[in-house]
Every structure is written in C-alpha cells, then in structure tokens.
Amino acid sequence: MLSRANDVIEGIGSGWLKPRIFRVLPLPEAAEAHRLLEGRRTIGKMLLAVGGLTA
C-alpha cells in the first residue's frame, strides 16, 4: 500500500496525475461535505481545510 501511495504522490508531483478537486470546505462545514457525498452531488475530491485555508 505504501508503494502505491508513493506512486500517487510521484504522479501528482510530476504532473501526469491530476486529481479533480470538486470543492474545499472549512473543517466546521464537515457536515455539509458529508451531505454532499451522501447525496452523490460531488464530482472529484472533497477537501476539508484546517486553519482557515480555503480555495
């Protein structure tokens, strides 16, 4: 598993793997993120930001 994780990190770093980020929500909105995931209303990755970092 660690080898596969390293492959993913290498792919992102070298640019041949480009994860699609659907939305970034602040950690206090984790319940909303969960609702979106449960309702299958996401395309790509859902990120929870800590420390006030959102994009």
mmCIF file of N, CA, C and O in Angstrom:
data_model
loop_
_atom_site.group_PDB
_atom_site.id
_atom_site.type_symbol
_atom_site.label_atom_id
_atom_site.label_comp_id
_atom_site.label_asym_id
_atom_site.label_seq_id
_atom_site.Cartn_x
_atom_site.Cartn_y
_atom_site.Cartn_z
ATOM 1 N N MET A 1 0.833 -1.191 0.000
ATOM 2 C CA MET A 1 0.000 0.000 0.000
ATOM 3 C C MET A 1 0.878 1.255 0.000
ATOM 4 O O MET A 1 0.558 2.224 -0.678
ATOM 5 N N LEU A 2 1.950 1.211 0.753
ATOM 6 C CA LEU A 2 2.840 2.378 0.816
ATOM 7 C C LEU A 2 3.471 2.646 -0.550
ATOM 8 O O LEU A 2 3.594 3.800 -0.963
ATOM 9 N N SER A 3 3.812 1.588 -1.254
ATOM 10 C CA SER A 3 4.381 1.748 -2.589
ATOM 11 C C SER A 3 3.386 2.435 -3.526
ATOM 12 O O SER A 3 3.747 3.326 -4.298
ATOM 13 N N ARG A 4 2.127 2.019 -3.459
ATOM 14 C CA ARG A 4 1.092 2.624 -4.307
ATOM 15 C C ARG A 4 0.874 4.087 -3.941
ATOM 16 O O ARG A 4 0.717 4.942 -4.814
ATOM 17 N N ALA A 5 0.886 4.388 -2.644
ATOM 18 C CA ALA A 5 0.741 5.779 -2.206
ATOM 19 C C ALA A 5 1.887 6.628 -2.738
ATOM 20 O O ALA A 5 1.675 7.759 -3.188
ATOM 21 N N ASN A 6 3.083 6.084 -2.715
ATOM 22 C CA ASN A 6 4.236 6.812 -3.258
ATOM 23 C C ASN A 6 4.088 7.040 -4.753
ATOM 24 O O ASN A 6 4.471 8.094 -5.266
ATOM 25 N N ASP A 7 3.538 6.056 -5.471
ATOM 26 C CA ASP A 7 3.291 6.227 -6.905
ATOM 27 C C ASP A 7 2.320 7.379 -7.163
ATOM 28 O O ASP A 7 2.509 8.164 -8.090
ATOM 29 N N VAL A 8 1.275 7.463 -6.347
ATOM 30 C CA VAL A 8 0.293 8.540 -6.500
ATOM 31 C C VAL A 8 0.939 9.892 -6.243
ATOM 32 O O VAL A 8 0.770 10.835 -7.018
ATOM 33 N N ILE A 9 1.697 9.992 -5.169
ATOM 34 C CA ILE A 9 2.366 11.256 -4.839
ATOM 35 C C ILE A 9 3.348 11.647 -5.946
ATOM 36 O O ILE A 9 3.420 12.806 -6.346
ATOM 37 N N GLU A 10 4.079 10.666 -6.461
ATOM 38 C CA GLU A 10 5.012 10.933 -7.562
ATOM 39 C C GLU A 10 4.261 11.407 -8.815
ATOM 40 O O GLU A 10 4.693 12.336 -9.492
ATOM 41 N N GLY A 11 3.133 10.768 -9.107
ATOM 42 C CA GLY A 11 2.340 11.157 -10.276
ATOM 43 C C GLY A 11 1.826 12.578 -10.185
ATOM 44 O O GLY A 11 1.842 13.326 -11.157
ATOM 45 N N ILE A 12 1.369 12.958 -9.008
ATOM 46 C CA ILE A 12 0.894 14.331 -8.810
ATOM 47 C C ILE A 12 2.055 15.309 -8.951
ATOM 48 O O ILE A 12 1.945 16.342 -9.615
ATOM 49 N N GLY A 13 3.193 14.962 -8.328
ATOM 50 C CA GLY A 13 4.364 15.841 -8.384
ATOM 51 C C GLY A 13 4.912 16.031 -9.784
ATOM 52 O O GLY A 13 5.347 17.122 -10.150
ATOM 53 N N SER A 14 4.888 14.969 -10.599
ATOM 54 C CA SER A 14 5.435 15.067 -11.947
ATOM 55 C C SER A 14 4.407 15.558 -12.969
ATOM 56 O O SER A 14 4.760 15.867 -14.102
ATOM 57 N N GLY A 15 3.134 15.638 -12.554
ATOM 58 C CA GLY A 15 2.118 16.227 -13.412
ATOM 59 C C GLY A 15 1.313 15.272 -14.269
ATOM 60 O O GLY A 15 0.392 15.691 -14.954
ATOM 61 N N TRP A 16 1.610 13.958 -14.259
ATOM 62 C CA TRP A 16 0.829 13.038 -15.088
ATOM 63 C C TRP A 16 -0.451 12.579 -14.408
ATOM 64 O O TRP A 16 -1.320 12.022 -15.050
ATOM 65 N N LEU A 17 -0.576 12.836 -13.112
ATOM 66 C CA LEU A 17 -1.809 12.530 -12.391
ATOM 67 C C LEU A 17 -2.367 13.834 -11.845
ATOM 68 O O LEU A 17 -1.706 14.535 -11.074
ATOM 69 N N LYS A 18 -3.570 14.177 -12.273
ATOM 70 C CA LYS A 18 -4.167 15.450 -11.876
ATOM 71 C C LYS A 18 -5.509 15.191 -11.197
ATOM 72 O O LYS A 18 -6.532 15.018 -11.861
ATOM 73 N N PRO A 19 -5.510 15.171 -9.854
ATOM 74 C CA PRO A 19 -6.772 14.943 -9.158
ATOM 75 C C PRO A 19 -7.735 16.107 -9.383
ATOM 76 O O PRO A 19 -7.323 17.266 -9.416
ATOM 77 N N ARG A 20 -8.991 15.794 -9.564
ATOM 78 C CA ARG A 20 -10.020 16.811 -9.750
ATOM 79 C C ARG A 20 -10.573 17.173 -8.369
ATOM 80 O O ARG A 20 -11.157 16.342 -7.690
ATOM 81 N N ILE A 21 -10.383 18.428 -7.982
ATOM 82 C CA ILE A 21 -10.887 18.890 -6.688
ATOM 83 C C ILE A 21 -12.218 19.578 -6.932
ATOM 84 O O ILE A 21 -12.295 20.601 -7.607
ATOM 85 N N PHE A 22 -13.262 18.976 -6.381
ATOM 86 C CA PHE A 22 -14.614 19.485 -6.557
ATOM 87 C C PHE A 22 -14.844 20.725 -5.704
ATOM 88 O O PHE A 22 -15.349 21.740 -6.177
ATOM 89 N N ARG A 23 -14.472 20.624 -4.444
ATOM 90 C CA ARG A 23 -14.763 21.720 -3.523
ATOM 91 C C ARG A 23 -13.874 21.624 -2.295
ATOM 92 O O ARG A 23 -13.517 20.538 -1.868
ATOM 93 N N VAL A 24 -13.533 22.779 -1.719
ATOM 94 C CA VAL A 24 -12.785 22.846 -0.467
ATOM 95 C C VAL A 24 -13.672 23.557 0.547
ATOM 96 O O VAL A 24 -14.130 24.677 0.303
ATOM 97 N N LEU A 25 -13.937 22.876 1.648
ATOM 98 C CA LEU A 25 -14.774 23.448 2.703
ATOM 99 C C LEU A 25 -13.969 23.560 3.988
ATOM 100 O O LEU A 25 -13.126 22.703 4.264
ATOM 101 N N PRO A 26 -14.239 24.581 4.796
ATOM 102 C CA PRO A 26 -13.570 24.661 6.095
ATOM 103 C C PRO A 26 -14.050 23.518 7.000
ATOM 104 O O PRO A 26 -15.181 23.038 6.864
ATOM 105 N N LEU A 27 -13.191 23.087 7.881
ATOM 106 C CA LEU A 27 -13.498 21.960 8.758
ATOM 107 C C LEU A 27 -14.838 22.093 9.493
ATOM 108 O O LEU A 27 -15.570 21.107 9.591
ATOM 109 N N PRO A 28 -15.225 23.289 9.956
ATOM 110 C CA PRO A 28 -16.523 23.389 10.625
ATOM 111 C C PRO A 28 -17.716 23.031 9.720
ATOM 112 O O PRO A 28 -18.816 22.803 10.209
ATOM 113 N N GLU A 29 -17.504 22.981 8.402
ATOM 114 C CA GLU A 29 -18.574 22.621 7.478
ATOM 115 C C GLU A 29 -18.494 21.149 7.053
ATOM 116 O O GLU A 29 -19.006 20.765 5.998
ATOM 117 N N ALA A 30 -17.870 20.328 7.883
ATOM 118 C CA ALA A 30 -17.722 18.903 7.563
ATOM 119 C C ALA A 30 -19.079 18.226 7.384
ATOM 120 O O ALA A 30 -19.218 17.332 6.540
ATOM 121 N N ALA A 31 -20.079 18.636 8.127
ATOM 122 C CA ALA A 31 -21.413 18.041 7.983
ATOM 123 C C ALA A 31 -21.967 18.298 6.578
ATOM 124 O O ALA A 31 -22.579 17.405 5.979
ATOM 125 N N GLU A 32 -21.743 19.473 6.048
ATOM 126 C CA GLU A 32 -22.188 19.788 4.685
ATOM 127 C C GLU A 32 -21.450 18.923 3.666
ATOM 128 O O GLU A 32 -22.045 18.411 2.719
ATOM 129 N N ALA A 33 -20.157 18.747 3.868
ATOM 130 C CA ALA A 33 -19.373 17.882 2.987
ATOM 131 C C ALA A 33 -19.936 16.468 3.006
ATOM 132 O O ALA A 33 -20.081 15.825 1.967
ATOM 133 N N HIS A 34 -20.285 16.000 4.179
ATOM 134 C CA HIS A 34 -20.852 14.657 4.317
ATOM 135 C C HIS A 34 -22.193 14.563 3.586
ATOM 136 O O HIS A 34 -22.457 13.566 2.896
ATOM 137 N N ARG A 35 -23.018 15.573 3.701
ATOM 138 C CA ARG A 35 -24.313 15.577 2.998
ATOM 139 C C ARG A 35 -24.112 15.528 1.477
ATOM 140 O O ARG A 35 -24.815 14.805 0.766
ATOM 141 N N LEU A 36 -23.164 16.308 0.989
ATOM 142 C CA LEU A 36 -22.886 16.306 -0.450
ATOM 143 C C LEU A 36 -22.421 14.930 -0.924
ATOM 144 O O LEU A 36 -22.846 14.454 -1.973
ATOM 145 N N LEU A 37 -21.547 14.315 -0.142
ATOM 146 C CA LEU A 37 -21.052 12.986 -0.509
ATOM 147 C C LEU A 37 -22.169 11.945 -0.463
ATOM 148 O O LEU A 37 -22.309 11.131 -1.374
ATOM 149 N N GLU A 38 -22.948 11.974 0.604
ATOM 150 C CA GLU A 38 -24.057 11.017 0.732
ATOM 151 C C GLU A 38 -25.070 11.171 -0.390
ATOM 152 O O GLU A 38 -25.628 10.195 -0.867
ATOM 153 N N GLY A 39 -25.321 12.411 -0.785
ATOM 154 C CA GLY A 39 -26.290 12.686 -1.835
ATOM 155 C C GLY A 39 -25.730 12.512 -3.229
ATOM 156 O O GLY A 39 -26.412 12.794 -4.214
ATOM 157 N N ARG A 40 -24.486 12.071 -3.314
ATOM 158 C CA ARG A 40 -23.814 11.871 -4.611
ATOM 159 C C ARG A 40 -23.847 13.132 -5.468
ATOM 160 O O ARG A 40 -24.084 13.078 -6.673
ATOM 161 N N ARG A 41 -23.615 14.269 -4.809
ATOM 162 C CA ARG A 41 -23.629 15.545 -5.519
ATOM 163 C C ARG A 41 -22.223 16.106 -5.694
ATOM 164 O O ARG A 41 -22.034 17.310 -5.769
ATOM 165 N N THR A 42 -21.246 15.226 -5.744
ATOM 166 C CA THR A 42 -19.864 15.669 -5.936
ATOM 167 C C THR A 42 -19.288 15.031 -7.193
ATOM 168 O O THR A 42 -19.710 13.970 -7.617
ATOM 169 N N ILE A 43 -18.343 15.723 -7.784
ATOM 170 C CA ILE A 43 -17.562 15.202 -8.907
ATOM 171 C C ILE A 43 -16.111 15.484 -8.547
ATOM 172 O O ILE A 43 -15.698 16.632 -8.511
ATOM 173 N N GLY A 44 -15.353 14.474 -8.253
ATOM 174 C CA GLY A 44 -13.968 14.672 -7.852
ATOM 175 C C GLY A 44 -13.816 14.615 -6.350
ATOM 176 O O GLY A 44 -14.631 14.028 -5.642
ATOM 177 N N LYS A 45 -12.776 15.226 -5.868
ATOM 178 C CA LYS A 45 -12.413 15.155 -4.454
ATOM 179 C C LYS A 45 -13.039 16.287 -3.654
ATOM 180 O O LYS A 45 -13.143 17.413 -4.110
ATOM 181 N N MET A 46 -13.434 15.960 -2.441
ATOM 182 C CA MET A 46 -13.947 16.936 -1.484
ATOM 183 C C MET A 46 -12.887 17.081 -0.412
ATOM 184 O O MET A 46 -12.466 16.089 0.190
ATOM 185 N N LEU A 47 -12.391 18.295 -0.204
ATOM 186 C CA LEU A 47 -11.345 18.544 0.790
ATOM 187 C C LEU A 47 -11.881 19.353 1.953
ATOM 188 O O LEU A 47 -12.682 20.262 1.764
ATOM 189 N N LEU A 48 -11.410 19.014 3.149
ATOM 190 C CA LEU A 48 -11.716 19.807 4.329
ATOM 191 C C LEU A 48 -10.449 20.573 4.693
ATOM 192 O O LEU A 48 -9.388 19.981 4.865
ATOM 193 N N ALA A 49 -10.565 21.885 4.791
ATOM 194 C CA ALA A 49 -9.417 22.736 5.091
ATOM 195 C C ALA A 49 -9.375 23.047 6.588
ATOM 196 O O ALA A 49 -10.406 23.278 7.205
ATOM 197 N N VAL A 50 -8.188 23.020 7.132
ATOM 198 C CA VAL A 50 -7.992 23.373 8.536
ATOM 199 C C VAL A 50 -7.192 24.663 8.620
ATOM 200 O O VAL A 50 -6.467 25.018 7.701
ATOM 201 N N GLY A 51 -7.346 25.393 9.692
ATOM 202 C CA GLY A 51 -6.565 26.605 9.892
ATOM 203 C C GLY A 51 -6.977 27.771 9.014
ATOM 204 O O GLY A 51 -6.173 28.625 8.712
ATOM 205 N N GLY A 52 -8.212 27.774 8.535
ATOM 206 C CA GLY A 52 -8.698 28.886 7.753
ATOM 207 C C GLY A 52 -8.270 28.869 6.284
ATOM 208 O O GLY A 52 -8.502 29.831 5.575
ATOM 209 N N LEU A 53 -7.659 27.792 5.830
ATOM 210 C CA LEU A 53 -7.231 27.706 4.432
ATOM 211 C C LEU A 53 -8.362 27.168 3.575
ATOM 212 O O LEU A 53 -8.810 26.049 3.748
ATOM 213 N N THR A 54 -8.862 27.976 2.671
ATOM 214 C CA THR A 54 -9.869 27.530 1.705
ATOM 215 C C THR A 54 -9.498 28.062 0.327
ATOM 216 O O THR A 54 -8.821 29.075 0.218
ATOM 217 N N ALA A 55 -9.942 27.384 -0.673
ATOM 218 C CA ALA A 55 -9.653 27.841 -2.043
ATOM 219 C C ALA A 55 -10.909 27.827 -2.872
ATOM 220 O O ALA A 55 -11.817 27.122 -2.641
#
